[in-house]
CSV table of C-alpha atoms in Angstrom, one decimal:
chain,number,residue,atom,x,y,z
V,26,MET,CA,31.8,-8.5,3.6
V,27,LYS,CA,30.0,-10.4,0.9
V,28,ILE,CA,26.6,-12.0,0.4
V,29,VAL,CA,26.9,-15.7,1.0
V,30,ASP,CA,23.3,-17.0,1.1
V,31,VAL,CA,20.0,-15.9,-0.3
V,32,GLN,CA,16.7,-17.6,0.6
V,33,VAL,CA,13.1,-17.1,-0.5
V,34,ILE,CA,10.5,-17.9,2.2
V,35,VAL,CA,6.8,-18.3,1.3
V,36,THR,CA,4.4,-18.5,4.2
V,37,SER,CA,0.7,-18.1,4.8
V,38,PRO,CA,-0.2,-17.2,8.4
V,39,THR,CA,-3.8,-16.1,7.5
V,40,ARG,CA,-2.5,-14.8,4.1
V,41,ASN,CA,0.4,-15.3,1.8
V,42,PHE,CA,3.7,-13.5,2.2
V,43,VAL,CA,7.0,-13.8,0.3
V,44,THR,CA,10.1,-12.9,2.2
V,45,LEU,CA,13.7,-12.6,1.0
V,46,LYS,CA,16.5,-13.4,3.5
V,47,ILE,CA,20.0,-12.3,2.6
V,48,THR,CA,22.9,-13.5,4.8
V,49,THR,CA,26.4,-12.0,4.7
V,50,SER,CA,29.8,-13.5,5.4
V,51,ASP,CA,29.8,-11.7,8.8
V,52,GLY,CA,26.5,-13.5,9.7
V,53,ILE,CA,24.3,-10.4,9.3
V,54,ILE,CA,20.8,-11.1,8.1
V,55,GLY,CA,18.7,-8.7,6.0
V,56,LEU,CA,15.0,-9.2,5.3
V,57,GLY,CA,12.9,-7.9,2.4
V,58,ASP,CA,9.3,-8.1,1.5
V,59,ALA,CA,8.4,-9.5,-2.0
V,60,THR,CA,4.6,-10.0,-1.6
V,61,LEU,CA,2.4,-9.5,-4.6
V,62,ASN,CA,-1.2,-10.3,-3.8
V,63,GLY,CA,-2.5,-13.1,-6.0
V,64,ARG,CA,0.8,-13.5,-7.9
V,65,GLU,CA,3.1,-14.4,-5.0
V,66,LEU,CA,4.7,-17.4,-6.6
V,67,ALA,CA,5.7,-15.5,-9.7
V,68,VAL,CA,7.8,-13.2,-7.6
V,69,ALA,CA,9.2,-16.1,-5.5
V,70,SER,CA,10.3,-17.8,-8.7
V,71,TYR,CA,11.8,-14.6,-10.1
V,72,LEU,CA,13.8,-14.2,-6.9
V,73,ARG,CA,14.8,-17.8,-6.5
V,74,ASP,CA,15.6,-18.7,-10.1
V,75,HIS,CA,16.8,-15.4,-11.6
V,76,ILE,CA,18.0,-13.0,-8.9
V,77,SER,CA,19.4,-15.0,-6.0
V,78,PRO,CA,22.3,-16.5,-8.1
V,79,LEU,CA,23.3,-13.0,-9.1
V,80,LEU,CA,23.6,-11.8,-5.5
V,81,ILE,CA,26.1,-14.4,-4.2
V,82,GLY,CA,29.5,-12.8,-3.8
V,83,ARG,CA,28.3,-9.2,-4.1
V,84,ASP,CA,29.1,-6.5,-1.6
V,85,PRO,CA,25.9,-5.8,0.4
V,86,SER,CA,26.9,-2.2,1.1
V,87,ARG,CA,26.6,-1.2,-2.5
V,88,ILE,CA,22.8,-0.7,-2.5
V,89,GLU,CA,22.5,1.8,-5.3
V,90,ASP,CA,24.8,-0.2,-7.6
V,91,THR,CA,22.9,-3.4,-6.9
V,92,TRP,CA,19.6,-1.7,-7.6
V,93,ASN,CA,20.8,-0.5,-11.0
V,94,TYR,CA,22.4,-3.9,-11.7
V,95,LEU,CA,19.1,-5.7,-11.2
V,96,TYR,CA,17.0,-3.0,-13.0
V,97,LYS,CA,19.2,-1.6,-15.8
V,98,GLY,CA,21.1,-4.8,-16.2
V,99,ALA,CA,18.0,-6.7,-17.3
V,100,TYR,CA,16.5,-6.1,-20.7
V,101,TRP,CA,12.9,-6.7,-19.4
V,102,ARG,CA,12.3,-3.9,-16.9
V,103,ARG,CA,9.4,-2.6,-14.8
V,104,GLY,CA,6.2,-4.4,-14.0
V,105,PRO,CA,5.0,-5.6,-10.6
V,106,VAL,CA,6.7,-8.9,-10.6
V,107,THR,CA,10.2,-7.5,-11.4
V,108,MET,CA,9.9,-4.5,-9.2
V,109,ALA,CA,8.6,-6.5,-6.2
V,110,ALA,CA,11.6,-8.7,-6.6
V,111,VAL,CA,14.0,-5.8,-6.9
V,112,ALA,CA,12.3,-4.2,-3.9
V,113,ALA,CA,12.9,-7.2,-1.7
V,114,VAL,CA,16.6,-7.2,-2.4
V,115,ASP,CA,16.7,-3.4,-1.8
V,116,MET,CA,14.9,-3.7,1.6
V,117,ALA,CA,17.1,-6.5,2.7
V,118,LEU,CA,20.3,-4.6,1.9
V,119,TRP,CA,19.1,-1.5,3.7
V,120,ASP,CA,18.2,-3.7,6.7
V,121,ILE,CA,21.8,-5.0,6.6
V,122,LYS,CA,23.3,-1.6,6.3
V,123,GLY,CA,21.3,-0.4,9.4
V,124,LYS,CA,22.4,-3.4,11.4
V,125,VAL,CA,26.1,-2.8,10.4
V,126,ALA,CA,25.8,0.8,11.5
V,127,GLY,CA,23.8,0.0,14.6
V,128,LEU,CA,21.1,2.5,13.5
V,129,PRO,CA,17.4,2.3,12.6
V,130,LEU,CA,16.7,2.9,8.9
V,131,TYR,CA,15.2,6.4,9.4
V,132,GLN,CA,18.5,7.6,10.8
V,133,LEU,CA,20.3,6.5,7.6
V,134,LEU,CA,17.7,8.4,5.6
V,135,GLY,CA,18.5,11.7,7.3
V,136,GLY,CA,16.9,11.4,10.7
V,137,ALA,CA,13.4,12.2,11.8
V,138,SER,CA,11.4,15.0,10.3
V,139,ARG,CA,8.6,14.6,12.9
V,140,THR,CA,7.8,12.8,16.1
V,141,GLY,CA,5.5,10.3,14.5
V,142,CYS,CA,3.6,9.4,11.3
V,143,LEU,CA,0.0,10.3,11.2
V,144,ALA,CA,-2.0,7.1,10.5
V,145,TYR,CA,-5.4,6.4,9.2
V,146,ALA,CA,-7.6,3.4,9.9
V,147,HIS,CA,-10.3,1.6,7.8
V,148,ALA,CA,-13.9,1.8,8.9
V,149,THR,CA,-16.6,-0.2,7.0
V,150,GLY,CA,-20.2,-1.1,7.3
V,151,ALA,CA,-22.9,-2.7,5.2
V,152,ASP,CA,-25.1,0.3,6.0
V,153,LEU,CA,-24.8,3.7,7.6
V,154,PRO,CA,-25.4,2.5,11.3
V,155,GLU,CA,-22.7,-0.2,10.9
V,156,LEU,CA,-20.4,2.3,9.4
V,157,ILE,CA,-20.9,4.9,12.1
V,158,ASP,CA,-20.2,2.2,14.7
V,159,SER,CA,-17.1,1.2,12.9
V,160,VAL,CA,-15.8,4.8,12.8
V,161,HIS,CA,-16.4,5.0,16.6
V,162,GLU,CA,-14.4,1.8,17.1
V,163,GLN,CA,-11.5,3.2,15.2
V,164,LEU,CA,-11.6,6.5,17.1
V,165,ASP,CA,-11.7,4.6,20.4
V,166,LEU,CA,-8.4,2.8,19.3
V,167,GLY,CA,-6.8,6.2,19.0
V,168,TYR,CA,-6.9,7.0,15.2
V,169,ARG,CA,-7.2,10.6,14.2
V,170,ALA,CA,-8.1,10.0,10.5
V,171,ILE,CA,-10.5,7.4,9.1
V,172,ARG,CA,-11.0,5.9,5.7
V,173,VAL,CA,-14.7,5.0,5.2
V,174,GLN,CA,-16.2,2.4,2.9
V,175,THR,CA,-19.9,1.4,2.8
V,176,GLY,CA,-22.3,-1.0,1.2
V,177,VAL,CA,-24.4,0.2,-1.7
V,178,PRO,CA,-28.2,-0.4,-1.8
V,179,GLY,CA,-29.0,-3.1,-4.3
V,180,LEU,CA,-25.5,-4.6,-4.3
V,181,GLU,CA,-25.0,-7.9,-2.4
V,182,LYS,CA,-21.3,-7.3,-1.9
V,183,VAL,CA,-18.9,-4.3,-2.3
V,184,TYR,CA,-15.2,-4.8,-2.2
V,185,GLY,CA,-13.6,-3.3,0.9
V,186,VAL,CA,-16.8,-3.5,3.0
V,187,GLY,CA,-17.3,-6.0,5.8
V,188,HIS,CA,-20.3,-6.5,8.0
V,189,SER,CA,-20.5,-5.5,11.6
V,190,GLY,CA,-17.6,-3.1,11.0
V,191,VAL,CA,-15.1,-5.7,10.1
V,192,ALA,CA,-13.0,-5.3,6.9
V,193,THR,CA,-13.1,-8.8,5.6
V,194,TYR,CA,-11.5,-8.2,2.3
V,195,GLU,CA,-8.0,-8.8,3.6
V,196,PRO,CA,-6.8,-11.5,3.2
V,197,ALA,CA,-7.9,-12.3,-0.3
V,198,ASP,CA,-10.4,-15.1,-0.8
V,199,ARG,CA,-8.7,-18.5,-0.7
V,200,GLY,CA,-9.4,-20.8,-3.6
V,201,ALA,CA,-8.3,-21.8,-7.1
V,202,ARG,CA,-10.2,-18.9,-8.8
V,203,PRO,CA,-11.1,-15.3,-7.8
V,204,SER,CA,-14.6,-14.7,-6.4
V,205,GLU,CA,-16.9,-12.5,-8.5
V,206,GLU,CA,-18.9,-9.5,-7.5
V,207,ILE,CA,-21.6,-7.5,-9.3
V,208,TRP,CA,-20.9,-3.7,-9.5
V,209,ASP,CA,-23.3,-0.8,-10.3
V,210,THR,CA,-21.5,2.5,-10.8
V,211,SER,CA,-24.7,4.5,-11.0
V,212,ALA,CA,-26.0,3.1,-7.7
V,213,TYR,CA,-22.6,3.9,-6.1
V,214,LEU,CA,-22.6,7.5,-7.3
V,215,ARG,CA,-26.1,8.1,-6.1
V,216,HIS,CA,-25.4,6.7,-2.7
V,217,ILE,CA,-21.9,8.0,-1.6
V,218,PRO,CA,-22.6,11.7,-1.3
V,219,SER,CA,-25.5,11.1,1.1
V,220,VAL,CA,-23.2,8.9,3.2
V,221,PHE,CA,-20.6,11.7,3.7
V,222,GLU,CA,-23.4,14.2,4.4
V,223,GLN,CA,-24.6,12.0,7.3
V,224,LEU,CA,-21.1,11.3,8.5
V,225,ARG,CA,-20.4,15.0,8.7
V,226,ASN,CA,-23.7,15.6,10.6
V,227,HIS,CA,-22.7,12.9,13.1
V,228,PHE,CA,-18.9,13.5,13.5
V,229,GLY,CA,-18.6,17.1,12.6
V,230,GLN,CA,-16.2,18.9,10.3
V,231,GLU,CA,-12.9,18.3,12.0
V,232,LEU,CA,-12.4,14.6,11.6
V,233,PRO,CA,-10.3,13.8,8.5
V,234,LEU,CA,-12.3,11.4,6.4
V,235,LEU,CA,-10.9,9.5,3.4
V,236,HIS,CA,-12.6,7.4,0.7
V,237,ASP,CA,-11.4,4.9,-2.0
V,238,ALA,CA,-13.2,4.4,-5.3
V,239,HIS,CA,-11.0,1.4,-6.1
V,240,HIS,CA,-10.3,2.5,-9.7
V,241,ARG,CA,-13.9,1.8,-10.8
V,242,LEU,CA,-14.9,5.2,-12.3
V,243,THR,CA,-14.4,6.8,-15.7
V,244,PRO,CA,-12.7,10.3,-15.6
V,245,GLN,CA,-16.1,11.9,-16.1
V,246,GLN,CA,-17.7,9.9,-13.3
V,247,ALA,CA,-14.7,10.6,-11.1
V,248,ALA,CA,-15.0,14.4,-11.8
V,249,ARG,CA,-18.7,14.2,-10.8
V,250,LEU,CA,-18.0,12.4,-7.6
V,251,GLY,CA,-15.2,14.8,-6.6
V,252,LYS,CA,-17.4,17.8,-7.2
V,253,GLU,CA,-20.3,16.3,-5.2
V,254,LEU,CA,-18.1,15.4,-2.3
V,255,GLU,CA,-16.4,18.8,-2.0
V,256,PRO,CA,-18.9,20.2,0.6
V,257,TYR,CA,-17.8,17.4,3.0
V,258,ASP,CA,-14.2,18.3,3.0
V,259,LEU,CA,-12.5,14.9,2.5
V,260,PHE,CA,-8.9,14.5,3.4
V,261,TRP,CA,-8.7,12.7,0.1
V,262,LEU,CA,-10.5,10.8,-2.6
V,263,GLU,CA,-8.4,7.8,-3.6
V,264,ASP,CA,-8.0,5.8,-6.9
V,265,VAL,CA,-10.9,7.4,-8.7
V,266,THR,CA,-10.1,6.0,-12.1
V,267,PRO,CA,-7.7,3.3,-13.5
V,268,ALA,CA,-4.2,4.5,-13.1
V,269,GLU,CA,-2.7,3.2,-16.4
V,270,ASN,CA,-3.6,6.4,-18.2
V,271,PRO,CA,-2.4,9.3,-16.0
V,272,ALA,CA,-3.7,11.9,-18.5
V,273,ALA,CA,-7.2,10.9,-17.4
V,274,LEU,CA,-6.6,12.8,-14.2
V,275,ARG,CA,-6.5,16.1,-16.2
V,276,LEU,CA,-10.3,16.0,-16.6
V,277,VAL,CA,-10.9,15.1,-13.0
V,278,ARG,CA,-8.6,17.9,-11.8
V,279,GLN,CA,-10.4,20.5,-14.1
V,280,HIS,CA,-13.7,19.8,-12.4
V,281,THR,CA,-13.0,19.4,-8.7
V,282,THR,CA,-10.7,20.8,-6.0
V,283,ILE,CA,-11.1,17.7,-3.8
V,284,PRO,CA,-7.6,16.3,-2.9
V,285,LEU,CA,-6.8,13.2,-5.0
V,286,ALA,CA,-4.6,10.2,-4.0
V,287,ILE,CA,-3.4,7.6,-6.4
V,288,GLY,CA,-0.5,5.3,-7.1
V,289,GLU,CA,-0.7,2.0,-5.2
V,290,VAL,CA,-0.5,0.0,-8.4
V,291,PHE,CA,2.5,2.0,-9.7
V,292,ASN,CA,5.8,0.3,-10.1
V,293,ASN,CA,8.2,3.0,-11.4
V,294,ILE,CA,8.9,6.7,-11.3
V,295,TRP,CA,7.8,7.0,-14.9
V,296,ASP,CA,4.3,5.9,-13.8
V,297,THR,CA,4.2,9.0,-11.6
V,298,GLU,CA,6.0,11.7,-13.7
V,299,LEU,CA,3.1,13.2,-15.5
V,300,LEU,CA,0.8,13.2,-12.4
V,301,LEU,CA,3.5,14.9,-10.3
V,302,SER,CA,4.8,17.4,-12.8
V,303,GLU,CA,1.3,18.6,-13.8
V,304,GLN,CA,0.2,18.5,-10.1
V,305,LEU,CA,-2.8,16.3,-11.0
V,306,ILE,CA,-2.8,14.6,-7.6
V,307,ASP,CA,-2.1,15.6,-4.0
V,308,PHE,CA,-0.8,12.3,-2.5
V,309,ILE,CA,1.3,9.7,-4.1
V,310,ARG,CA,0.4,6.2,-2.9
V,311,CYS,CA,3.2,3.8,-4.2
V,312,ALA,CA,3.9,0.8,-2.0
V,313,ILE,CA,7.6,0.3,-1.2
V,314,VAL,CA,7.5,-3.3,-2.2
V,315,HIS,CA,5.7,-2.8,-5.5
V,316,ALA,CA,7.7,0.2,-6.6
V,317,GLY,CA,11.3,-1.0,-6.4
V,318,GLY,CA,12.1,-0.6,-2.8
V,319,ILE,CA,13.4,2.1,-0.5
V,320,THR,CA,16.0,3.3,-3.1
V,321,HIS,CA,13.5,3.9,-5.8
V,322,VAL,CA,10.6,5.2,-3.8
V,323,ARG,CA,12.8,7.8,-2.2
V,324,LYS,CA,13.4,9.2,-5.7
V,325,ILE,CA,9.6,9.2,-6.4
V,326,TRP,CA,9.0,11.0,-3.1
V,327,SER,CA,11.7,13.5,-3.9
V,328,LEU,CA,10.2,14.2,-7.3
V,329,ALA,CA,6.8,14.6,-5.6
V,330,GLU,CA,8.2,17.1,-3.2
V,331,LEU,CA,9.2,19.4,-6.0
V,332,TYR,CA,5.5,19.7,-6.9
V,333,GLN,CA,4.1,19.9,-3.4
V,334,VAL,CA,2.7,16.4,-3.6
V,335,ARG,CA,2.8,14.5,-0.3
V,336,ALA,CA,3.8,10.9,0.3
V,337,ALA,CA,1.3,8.3,1.6
V,338,SER,CA,2.6,4.8,1.1
V,339,HIS,CA,0.1,2.0,0.5
V,340,GLY,CA,-0.1,0.0,3.7
V,341,PRO,CA,-2.7,-2.8,3.5
V,342,THR,CA,-2.4,-6.2,5.1
V,343,ASP,CA,-1.5,-7.8,1.8
V,344,VAL,CA,2.1,-6.5,2.3
V,345,SER,CA,4.1,-7.9,5.2
V,346,PRO,CA,5.3,-6.1,8.3
V,347,ILE,CA,8.7,-5.8,6.6
V,348,ASN,CA,7.3,-3.5,3.9
V,349,PHE,CA,5.2,-1.7,6.5
V,350,ALA,CA,8.3,-1.0,8.6
V,351,ALA,CA,10.1,0.4,5.6
V,352,ALA,CA,7.2,2.7,4.9
V,353,VAL,CA,7.1,4.0,8.5
V,354,HIS,CA,10.9,4.6,8.5
V,355,MET,CA,10.6,6.5,5.3
V,356,GLY,CA,7.6,8.4,6.4
V,357,LEU,CA,9.3,9.5,9.6
V,358,SER,CA,12.2,10.9,7.7
V,359,ALA,CA,10.6,12.4,4.5
V,360,ALA,CA,9.9,16.1,4.6
V,361,ASN,CA,6.8,15.7,2.4
V,362,PHE,CA,5.2,12.8,4.2
V,363,GLY,CA,1.4,13.1,4.4
V,364,ILE,CA,-0.2,10.2,6.1
V,365,GLN,CA,0.2,6.4,6.5
V,366,GLU,CA,-2.4,3.8,5.8
V,367,HIS,CA,-2.6,1.4,8.8
V,368,MET,CA,-4.4,-1.9,8.6
V,369,ARG,CA,-3.6,-4.1,11.5
V,370,HIS,CA,-2.3,-7.5,10.7
V,371,GLN,CA,-3.8,-10.6,12.3
V,372,PRO,CA,-2.1,-11.5,15.6
V,373,LEU,CA,-0.5,-14.6,14.0
V,374,VAL,CA,1.2,-12.5,11.3
V,375,ASP,CA,2.7,-10.3,14.1
V,376,GLU,CA,4.0,-13.5,15.7
V,377,VAL,CA,5.7,-14.6,12.5
V,378,PHE,CA,7.0,-11.1,11.8
V,379,ARG,CA,8.1,-9.6,15.1
V,380,HIS,CA,8.5,-5.9,14.7
V,381,ALA,CA,9.6,-2.8,16.5
V,382,PHE,CA,7.2,-0.3,14.9
V,383,ARG,CA,4.4,0.8,17.1
V,384,PHE,CA,1.1,2.8,17.1
V,385,ASP,CA,0.2,5.2,19.8
V,386,ASP,CA,-2.5,8.0,20.0
V,387,GLY,CA,-3.0,8.2,16.2
V,388,TYR,CA,0.7,8.1,15.2
V,389,LEU,CA,3.2,5.4,14.1
V,390,HIS,CA,6.8,5.2,15.0
V,391,PRO,CA,9.3,2.6,13.5
V,392,GLY,CA,11.2,2.1,16.7
V,393,GLU,CA,14.9,2.2,17.4
V,394,GLU,CA,16.1,-1.3,16.5
V,395,PRO,CA,18.9,-1.3,13.9
V,396,GLY,CA,17.8,-1.7,10.3
V,397,LEU,CA,14.1,-2.2,9.6
V,398,GLY,CA,13.4,-3.6,13.0
V,399,VAL,CA,11.6,-6.8,11.9
V,400,SER,CA,12.6,-10.4,12.5
V,401,LEU,CA,11.1,-13.6,11.0
V,402,ASP,CA,10.3,-16.6,13.0
V,403,GLU,CA,11.2,-19.2,10.4
V,404,GLU,CA,10.1,-22.2,12.4
V,405,LEU,CA,6.6,-20.7,13.0
V,406,ALA,CA,6.4,-19.5,9.3
V,407,SER,CA,7.1,-23.1,8.1
V,408,ARG,CA,3.9,-24.3,9.7
V,409,TYR,CA,1.8,-22.2,7.3
V,410,PRO,CA,2.5,-23.2,3.7
V,411,TYR,CA,1.3,-21.2,0.7
V,412,GLU,CA,-2.4,-21.4,-0.1
V,413,SER,CA,-3.9,-20.1,-3.5
V,414,ALA,CA,-5.8,-16.9,-3.0
V,415,TYR,CA,-7.0,-14.1,-5.1
V,416,LEU,CA,-8.7,-10.7,-4.9
V,417,PRO,CA,-12.2,-10.6,-6.4
V,418,VAL,CA,-13.2,-9.5,-9.9
V,419,ALA,CA,-16.1,-7.2,-10.7
V,420,TYR,CA,-18.9,-7.6,-13.3
V,421,LEU,CA,-21.6,-5.1,-14.3
V,422,PRO,CA,-25.2,-6.3,-14.0
V,423,ASP,CA,-25.2,-7.2,-17.7
V,424,GLY,CA,-22.2,-9.5,-17.3
V,425,THR,CA,-19.5,-7.1,-18.6
V,426,LEU,CA,-16.2,-7.4,-16.9
V,427,HIS,CA,-15.5,-4.1,-15.2
V,428,ASP,CA,-12.3,-2.4,-14.1
V,429,TRP,CA,-11.0,-3.8,-10.8
């Protein structure tokens, strides 16, 4: 069996997705996600112009060899564009292998380590009453863990916060340029501890609550926030400081015992090595699509397991259901799985990407279909061409560009 056809499909059913479709000489099709929010066409070009010609004639069963061929065989390694492209190939080949074997991916990864993957939902509100209503809505849907984001007094907009409990920040804003927001770190730091105090008073101590700082704090500010949130027993505090400098987490770790999660912008095991080996974090957040695919993320998770760090794959709606299926398969099988982010795609996305994974009573399961368990309706996808869209940028009140 050989690879005989490789196609790159870009579609925008409410937001942009890049899908790789690999077809074998036996007619078996494998799908991989290559979506990189705001830079989708760069990955599509990398796949179409540089990787696809290299795959024709290769044996699709040689997944590890193909991964190394695309990574080590290229002088220019790493980075989100390259690793998303490699990940798409890797996912598609695992999808094919599962279909050949007649088994769902998680069975090829060693079988289930649990009956389902604990999931967390997103709750948001412009103010505390809206936020409380949003948490109740997610609990009514069956979620057992909730990430909470709220507006900040004095700020017109805060990334990740929608009005009336709706998280409007996914998909990204459509248009030729990113939208701009004003950010005030001091106002945020003054406000957030009181929010969690009131949430605990309302919901009690047992509900797992999570919070994302979106990389906007310095290490000192992150240490302060972690220390002030300790009384409210968060499940985790996420992305407290820009992730490019992992040594910055040393200062945070010295001053707080709050569980820390980071890694959704990581692309490679070397991005994680110091954080894991020095146990500076508690959850590693790499997205399967942005960190080289199933083959490479398995190695990251195995390294994390050595240091008692749990896996919690990034799972927003700016990755396609193909990536999400891969994450749930991996989470079901990995011994050190912790929790899975679950943002529900729009109904139209689920029509374009039919999937076997399911959510029930707080837990996710990938289903029993062979491979990843996702199919692409290409005719429907073709009705929704690419539209330029970007995540916002943040400025301080004095006009200084701030960390994302």
